[in-house]
Each structure stands twice: as C-alpha cells, then as structure tokens.
Tab-separated table of C-alpha atoms in Angstrom:
chain	number	residue	atom	x	y	z
A	1	UNK	CA	6.968	5.812	-17.185
A	2	UNK	CA	3.756	5.895	-15.006
A	3	UNK	CA	3.924	5.614	-11.259
A	4	UNK	CA	2.863	1.962	-10.082
A	5	UNK	CA	-0.292	1.069	-8.298
A	6	UNK	CA	-0.022	-1.682	-6.060
A	7	UNK	CA	3.429	-3.415	-6.776
A	8	UNK	CA	3.745	-7.114	-6.298
A	9	UNK	CA	5.833	-10.143	-5.321
A	10	UNK	CA	5.298	-13.244	-3.516
A	11	UNK	CA	5.307	-12.383	0.315
A	12	UNK	CA	8.063	-13.971	2.450
A	13	UNK	CA	6.538	-16.421	5.019
A	14	UNK	CA	7.413	-15.159	8.510
A	15	UNK	CA	4.698	-16.806	10.401
A	16	UNK	CA	7.233	-18.985	12.427
A	17	UNK	CA	9.508	-15.882	13.448
A	18	UNK	CA	6.985	-14.362	15.446
A	19	UNK	CA	8.718	-13.657	18.743
A	20	UNK	CA	7.272	-11.072	21.323
A	21	UNK	CA	4.920	-8.497	20.423
A	22	UNK	CA	6.079	-4.825	21.316
A	23	UNK	CA	4.535	-1.420	21.400
A	24	UNK	CA	6.110	-0.642	17.940
A	25	UNK	CA	4.424	-3.487	16.284
A	26	UNK	CA	1.280	-1.705	15.414
A	27	UNK	CA	3.337	0.938	13.539
A	28	UNK	CA	5.203	-1.528	11.641
A	29	UNK	CA	2.215	-3.916	10.827
A	30	UNK	CA	0.343	-0.772	9.459
A	31	UNK	CA	3.255	0.400	7.226
A	32	UNK	CA	6.899	-0.853	6.595
A	33	UNK	CA	8.747	-3.036	4.508
A	34	UNK	CA	6.687	-6.102	3.636
A	35	UNK	CA	8.791	-8.901	5.610
A	36	UNK	CA	8.869	-6.984	8.763
A	37	UNK	CA	5.265	-5.887	8.325
A	38	UNK	CA	4.057	-9.356	8.019
A	39	UNK	CA	6.146	-10.296	11.149
A	40	UNK	CA	4.904	-7.493	13.136
A	41	UNK	CA	1.268	-8.285	12.295
A	42	UNK	CA	1.965	-11.893	13.244
A	43	UNK	CA	3.196	-11.080	16.568
A	44	UNK	CA	0.149	-9.023	17.441
A	45	UNK	CA	-2.229	-11.731	16.306
A	46	UNK	CA	-0.355	-14.551	18.002
A	47	UNK	CA	0.094	-12.610	21.380
A	48	UNK	CA	-3.396	-10.927	21.451
A	49	UNK	CA	-6.957	-12.219	22.464
A	50	UNK	CA	-8.078	-14.650	19.629
A	51	UNK	CA	-11.580	-13.000	19.392
A	52	UNK	CA	-10.528	-9.353	19.544
A	53	UNK	CA	-11.755	-6.840	17.150
A	54	UNK	CA	-8.139	-5.241	17.595
A	55	UNK	CA	-6.568	-8.622	16.250
A	56	UNK	CA	-9.105	-8.409	13.311
A	57	UNK	CA	-7.621	-5.185	12.227
A	58	UNK	CA	-4.066	-6.714	12.460
A	59	UNK	CA	-5.330	-9.465	10.042
A	60	UNK	CA	-6.511	-6.771	7.706
A	61	UNK	CA	-3.174	-5.071	7.658
A	62	UNK	CA	-1.411	-8.431	7.146
A	63	UNK	CA	-3.748	-8.937	4.397
A	64	UNK	CA	-2.515	-5.567	2.999
A	65	UNK	CA	1.035	-6.573	3.096
A	66	UNK	CA	0.416	-9.692	1.077
A	67	UNK	CA	-1.761	-7.923	-1.351
A	68	UNK	CA	0.807	-5.315	-1.894
A	69	UNK	CA	3.127	-8.004	-2.951
A	70	UNK	CA	0.740	-10.108	-5.089
A	71	UNK	CA	-0.179	-13.007	-2.614
A	72	UNK	CA	-3.841	-12.775	-3.172
A	73	UNK	CA	-4.473	-16.233	-1.832
A	74	UNK	CA	-3.076	-15.339	1.510
A	75	UNK	CA	-4.625	-11.931	1.614
A	76	UNK	CA	-7.937	-13.231	0.893
A	77	UNK	CA	-7.444	-15.851	3.685
A	78	UNK	CA	-6.379	-12.955	6.082
A	79	UNK	CA	-9.421	-10.807	5.227
A	80	UNK	CA	-11.849	-13.842	5.657
A	81	UNK	CA	-10.277	-14.443	9.218
A	82	UNK	CA	-10.945	-10.714	9.910
A	83	UNK	CA	-14.307	-10.955	8.982
A	84	UNK	CA	-15.066	-13.859	11.295
A	85	UNK	CA	-13.608	-12.006	14.178
A	86	UNK	CA	-15.398	-8.664	13.496
A	87	UNK	CA	-18.812	-8.793	11.700
A	88	UNK	CA	-18.423	-4.916	11.488
A	89	UNK	CA	-15.827	-5.489	8.767
A	90	UNK	CA	-17.976	-7.553	6.339
A	91	UNK	CA	-18.465	-4.667	3.685
A	92	UNK	CA	-14.675	-3.644	3.879
A	93	UNK	CA	-13.514	-7.232	3.740
A	94	UNK	CA	-15.934	-7.987	0.756
A	95	UNK	CA	-14.505	-4.964	-1.072
A	96	UNK	CA	-10.930	-5.995	-0.286
A	97	UNK	CA	-11.546	-9.594	-1.705
A	98	UNK	CA	-13.189	-8.320	-4.899
A	99	UNK	CA	-10.292	-6.099	-5.301
A	100	UNK	CA	-7.830	-9.116	-4.850
A	101	UNK	CA	-10.120	-10.660	-7.679
A	102	UNK	CA	-9.959	-7.515	-9.872
A	103	UNK	CA	-13.641	-7.059	-9.823
A	104	UNK	CA	-13.452	-3.402	-9.332
A	105	UNK	CA	-16.890	-2.577	-10.454
A	106	UNK	CA	-18.133	-4.777	-7.725
A	107	UNK	CA	-15.829	-3.716	-4.960
A	108	UNK	CA	-16.671	-0.198	-5.315
A	109	UNK	CA	-20.413	-0.431	-4.122
A	110	UNK	CA	-18.988	-2.727	-1.127
A	111	UNK	CA	-16.583	-0.047	-0.265
A	112	UNK	CA	-18.898	2.936	-0.552
A	113	UNK	CA	-21.107	0.846	2.051
A	114	UNK	CA	-17.965	0.277	4.194
A	115	UNK	CA	-17.375	4.133	4.017
A	116	UNK	CA	-21.127	4.691	4.931
A	117	UNK	CA	-20.838	2.717	7.881
A	118	UNK	CA	-17.433	3.981	8.910
A	119	UNK	CA	-17.004	7.286	7.777
A	120	UNK	CA	-13.900	7.884	9.840
A	121	UNK	CA	-12.169	4.651	8.781
A	122	UNK	CA	-8.792	5.569	6.748
A	123	UNK	CA	-8.721	1.973	5.651
A	124	UNK	CA	-12.202	1.946	4.038
A	125	UNK	CA	-11.401	5.242	2.201
A	126	UNK	CA	-8.204	4.020	1.032
A	127	UNK	CA	-9.490	0.751	-0.158
A	128	UNK	CA	-12.118	2.558	-2.166
A	129	UNK	CA	-9.448	4.821	-3.686
A	130	UNK	CA	-7.559	1.757	-4.613
A	131	UNK	CA	-10.602	0.244	-6.382
A	132	UNK	CA	-10.990	3.622	-8.245
A	133	UNK	CA	-7.297	3.772	-9.050
A	134	UNK	CA	-7.178	0.375	-10.302
A	135	UNK	CA	-10.024	0.970	-12.579
A	136	UNK	CA	-8.492	4.082	-13.935
A	137	UNK	CA	-10.627	6.564	-12.373
A	138	UNK	CA	-7.801	8.542	-10.790
A	139	UNK	CA	-9.833	11.626	-9.840
A	140	UNK	CA	-12.186	9.523	-7.700
A	141	UNK	CA	-9.388	7.777	-6.327
A	142	UNK	CA	-7.692	11.034	-5.127
A	143	UNK	CA	-10.944	12.078	-3.490
A	144	UNK	CA	-11.085	8.793	-1.492
A	145	UNK	CA	-7.414	9.014	-0.729
A	146	UNK	CA	-7.877	12.530	0.500
A	147	UNK	CA	-10.470	11.328	2.792
A	148	UNK	CA	-8.339	8.621	4.078
A	149	UNK	CA	-5.806	11.229	4.885
A	150	UNK	CA	-8.292	13.217	6.635
A	151	UNK	CA	-9.194	10.443	8.670
A	152	UNK	CA	-5.771	9.531	9.602
A	153	UNK	CA	-3.108	12.224	8.866
A	154	UNK	CA	-0.247	9.506	9.843
A	155	UNK	CA	-1.388	7.114	7.256
A	156	UNK	CA	1.506	6.872	4.872
A	157	UNK	CA	-0.163	4.639	2.499
A	158	UNK	CA	-2.877	7.300	1.896
A	159	UNK	CA	-0.214	9.768	0.703
A	160	UNK	CA	1.683	7.144	-1.177
A	161	UNK	CA	-1.434	6.143	-3.040
A	162	UNK	CA	-2.626	9.644	-3.700
A	163	UNK	CA	0.703	10.397	-5.159
A	164	UNK	CA	0.553	7.411	-7.344
A	165	UNK	CA	-2.875	8.697	-8.656
A	166	UNK	CA	-1.309	12.173	-9.311
A	167	UNK	CA	1.482	10.488	-11.214
A	168	UNK	CA	-0.958	8.601	-13.309
A	169	UNK	CA	-2.478	11.989	-14.151
A	170	UNK	CA	0.982	13.186	-15.000
A	171	UNK	CA	0.911	15.765	-12.009
A	172	UNK	CA	4.311	14.823	-11.102
A	173	UNK	CA	5.027	17.898	-8.634
A	174	UNK	CA	1.858	17.131	-6.681
A	175	UNK	CA	2.917	13.290	-6.583
A	176	UNK	CA	6.374	14.118	-5.193
A	177	UNK	CA	4.706	16.272	-2.615
A	178	UNK	CA	2.563	13.466	-1.452
A	179	UNK	CA	5.246	11.030	-1.561
A	180	UNK	CA	7.717	13.318	0.452
A	181	UNK	CA	4.969	13.252	3.109
A	182	UNK	CA	4.635	9.418	3.069
A	183	UNK	CA	8.344	9.042	3.488
A	184	UNK	CA	8.305	11.641	6.261
A	185	UNK	CA	5.862	9.825	8.131
A	186	UNK	CA	7.309	6.266	7.427
A	187	UNK	CA	11.078	6.899	6.703
A	188	UNK	CA	11.631	3.026	5.984
A	189	UNK	CA	8.725	2.816	3.501
A	190	UNK	CA	10.005	1.006	0.236
A	191	UNK	CA	6.723	1.567	-1.586
A	192	UNK	CA	7.158	5.381	-1.074
A	193	UNK	CA	10.919	5.540	-2.352
A	194	UNK	CA	9.941	3.640	-5.302
A	195	UNK	CA	7.141	5.591	-6.429
A	196	UNK	CA	9.013	8.893	-5.783
A	197	UNK	CA	11.851	7.371	-7.815
A	198	UNK	CA	9.569	6.803	-10.646
A	199	UNK	CA	8.109	10.396	-10.153
A	200	UNK	CA	11.619	12.073	-10.421
A	201	UNK	CA	12.379	9.713	-13.409
A	202	UNK	CA	9.428	11.284	-15.197
A	203	UNK	CA	10.541	14.733	-14.434
A	204	UNK	CA	13.975	13.724	-15.908
A	205	UNK	CA	15.745	14.064	-12.433
A	206	UNK	CA	17.741	10.892	-12.984
A	207	UNK	CA	20.153	11.090	-9.994
A	208	UNK	CA	17.270	11.629	-7.574
A	209	UNK	CA	15.304	8.810	-9.141
A	210	UNK	CA	18.281	6.461	-8.728
A	211	UNK	CA	18.906	7.471	-5.279
A	212	UNK	CA	15.268	6.797	-4.240
A	213	UNK	CA	15.060	3.547	-6.226
A	214	UNK	CA	18.259	2.388	-4.598
A	215	UNK	CA	16.958	3.374	-1.145
A	216	UNK	CA	13.877	1.169	-1.857
A	217	UNK	CA	15.910	-1.858	-2.843
A	218	UNK	CA	18.092	-1.449	0.181
A	219	UNK	CA	15.101	-1.320	2.568
A	220	UNK	CA	13.436	-4.530	0.807
A	221	UNK	CA	15.903	-6.291	-1.272
A	222	UNK	CA	13.192	-8.811	-2.351
A	223	UNK	CA	10.952	-5.945	-3.726
A	224	UNK	CA	11.204	-6.492	-7.576
A	225	UNK	CA	9.550	-3.424	-8.940
A	226	UNK	CA	12.339	-0.909	-7.939
A	227	UNK	CA	14.839	-3.042	-9.748
A	228	UNK	CA	12.658	-3.020	-12.847
A	229	UNK	CA	12.208	0.784	-12.440
A	230	UNK	CA	15.927	1.411	-11.836
A	231	UNK	CA	16.640	-0.705	-15.103
A	232	UNK	CA	14.424	1.589	-16.857
A	233	UNK	CA	16.231	4.793	-15.668
A	234	UNK	CA	19.451	3.151	-16.788
A	235	UNK	CA	18.082	2.610	-20.194
A	236	UNK	CA	16.892	6.114	-20.338
A	237	UNK	CA	20.164	7.518	-19.936
A	238	UNK	CA	21.756	4.697	-22.193
A	239	UNK	CA	23.721	3.286	-19.335
A	240	UNK	CA	23.922	-0.248	-20.500
C-alpha cells in the first residue's frame, strides 16, 4: 500500500472555542492534531492585531489544517484572508489555492515564484513539494521538501512529506527515517504515525504498523485514514 499524501476529512469547526492564546499556540498551530491545531490558530488570530503579518501566517497554518483534512472551501478562505493581510504572500497563496483546486501544473510556477521571493521560507518550499508530489513527480518533491527542512529543521511536516515521497518511490527505509524524525519533533503528530504505520506495513512489519496506526487514531479519533489503513493491515494478515 502506498504512503498517503495529504489525507482528508471534513475539519471540525472550533472557531467558537478559542479561549486565550498562549505561548505554546504557535507550535500547535503549526503542526499537531487537526482539531487542536485549528483551535490554536484561532486563538492566535482572535487575540492578535488584525492587520499583523504574523496573524496572516496563522491564517496560512489554519488553511493547511483544513486542507490536510479535505476542507478546501475553508482552506481557500483562509489563504485569501492571509493574502489580504500580507501582500507578500500573493505567490504562495495563489499556489496553495491552485493546489486546493488540483491545478498542479499552474500551482508550480506560482510556488517557484514564492520560493524565489522567499528562499528561506519552509512553507513555500513545502508547498512546492506538495504540488510536485501530488502531480507524481516524487524526485522534485523530495528536493523541495529537503529545502523546506533546511530552512526549518523543526518543521515536522517537511520530514513527514518527504517520507511520504520516499514511500511513493518504495524507498521505505528512508521513509521511516524521515517519519521517525517528524515524530521526534512533534510527538503528538497523527499524520506522522499514520504514514509510518503504512511504511511499516509495506515492509511486512505488521505489529509495528498496527501500533502506529492505533496511535494516530488515539491522537485524532476523527482522522479517517488510519482506520482505513489499519483495516488494510488486518486484511493482509487475514484477521477478519
């Protein structure tokens, strides 16, 4: 079974549960289980200055949370708001919107422009990698994800996404090494556990696969893909 790319479900609406923003919210907004990620980004947006470029970044991260679970309508709305707050996000925003619309050939030039304008932006490199990966060009995706990791060595999604690209190339040992690193950076990262579980399953390491998929489910019970992947593992070992 191939490693999943961006994995989807309808994001949970937490906009009315924001509470008070904390110093830890940036880490949770950037990478974490989707419901808590949305909530953390929301706290930052609601408590921050309305025209801040920093708040624009929180909108981008919240867009990513929605996008990762298939809520493209909300994702596009978040990106549009981010672009209104910070005109420097125009190329990145356009590329992300085109990815949401599955127009990958159009997204790639926009994201190349975003990388040219902001060569140290992990988000821009990661988005470019996503466009290549979703198009099926895994080698170029790996190059872009590597650049994202170099720009931000603590960016768990960079390692997770590069691991997914290695998995698509059936380089499962390299995939697991990256996914190990993603989980080390962000221990409550359901996407990392889900993808590593699939990698273990591809190597025939069934017990380890089931452990990781169970961890992904425990971290985010509404995340549908690890349930599907765990079902495939049970089928493989004829555990009906």
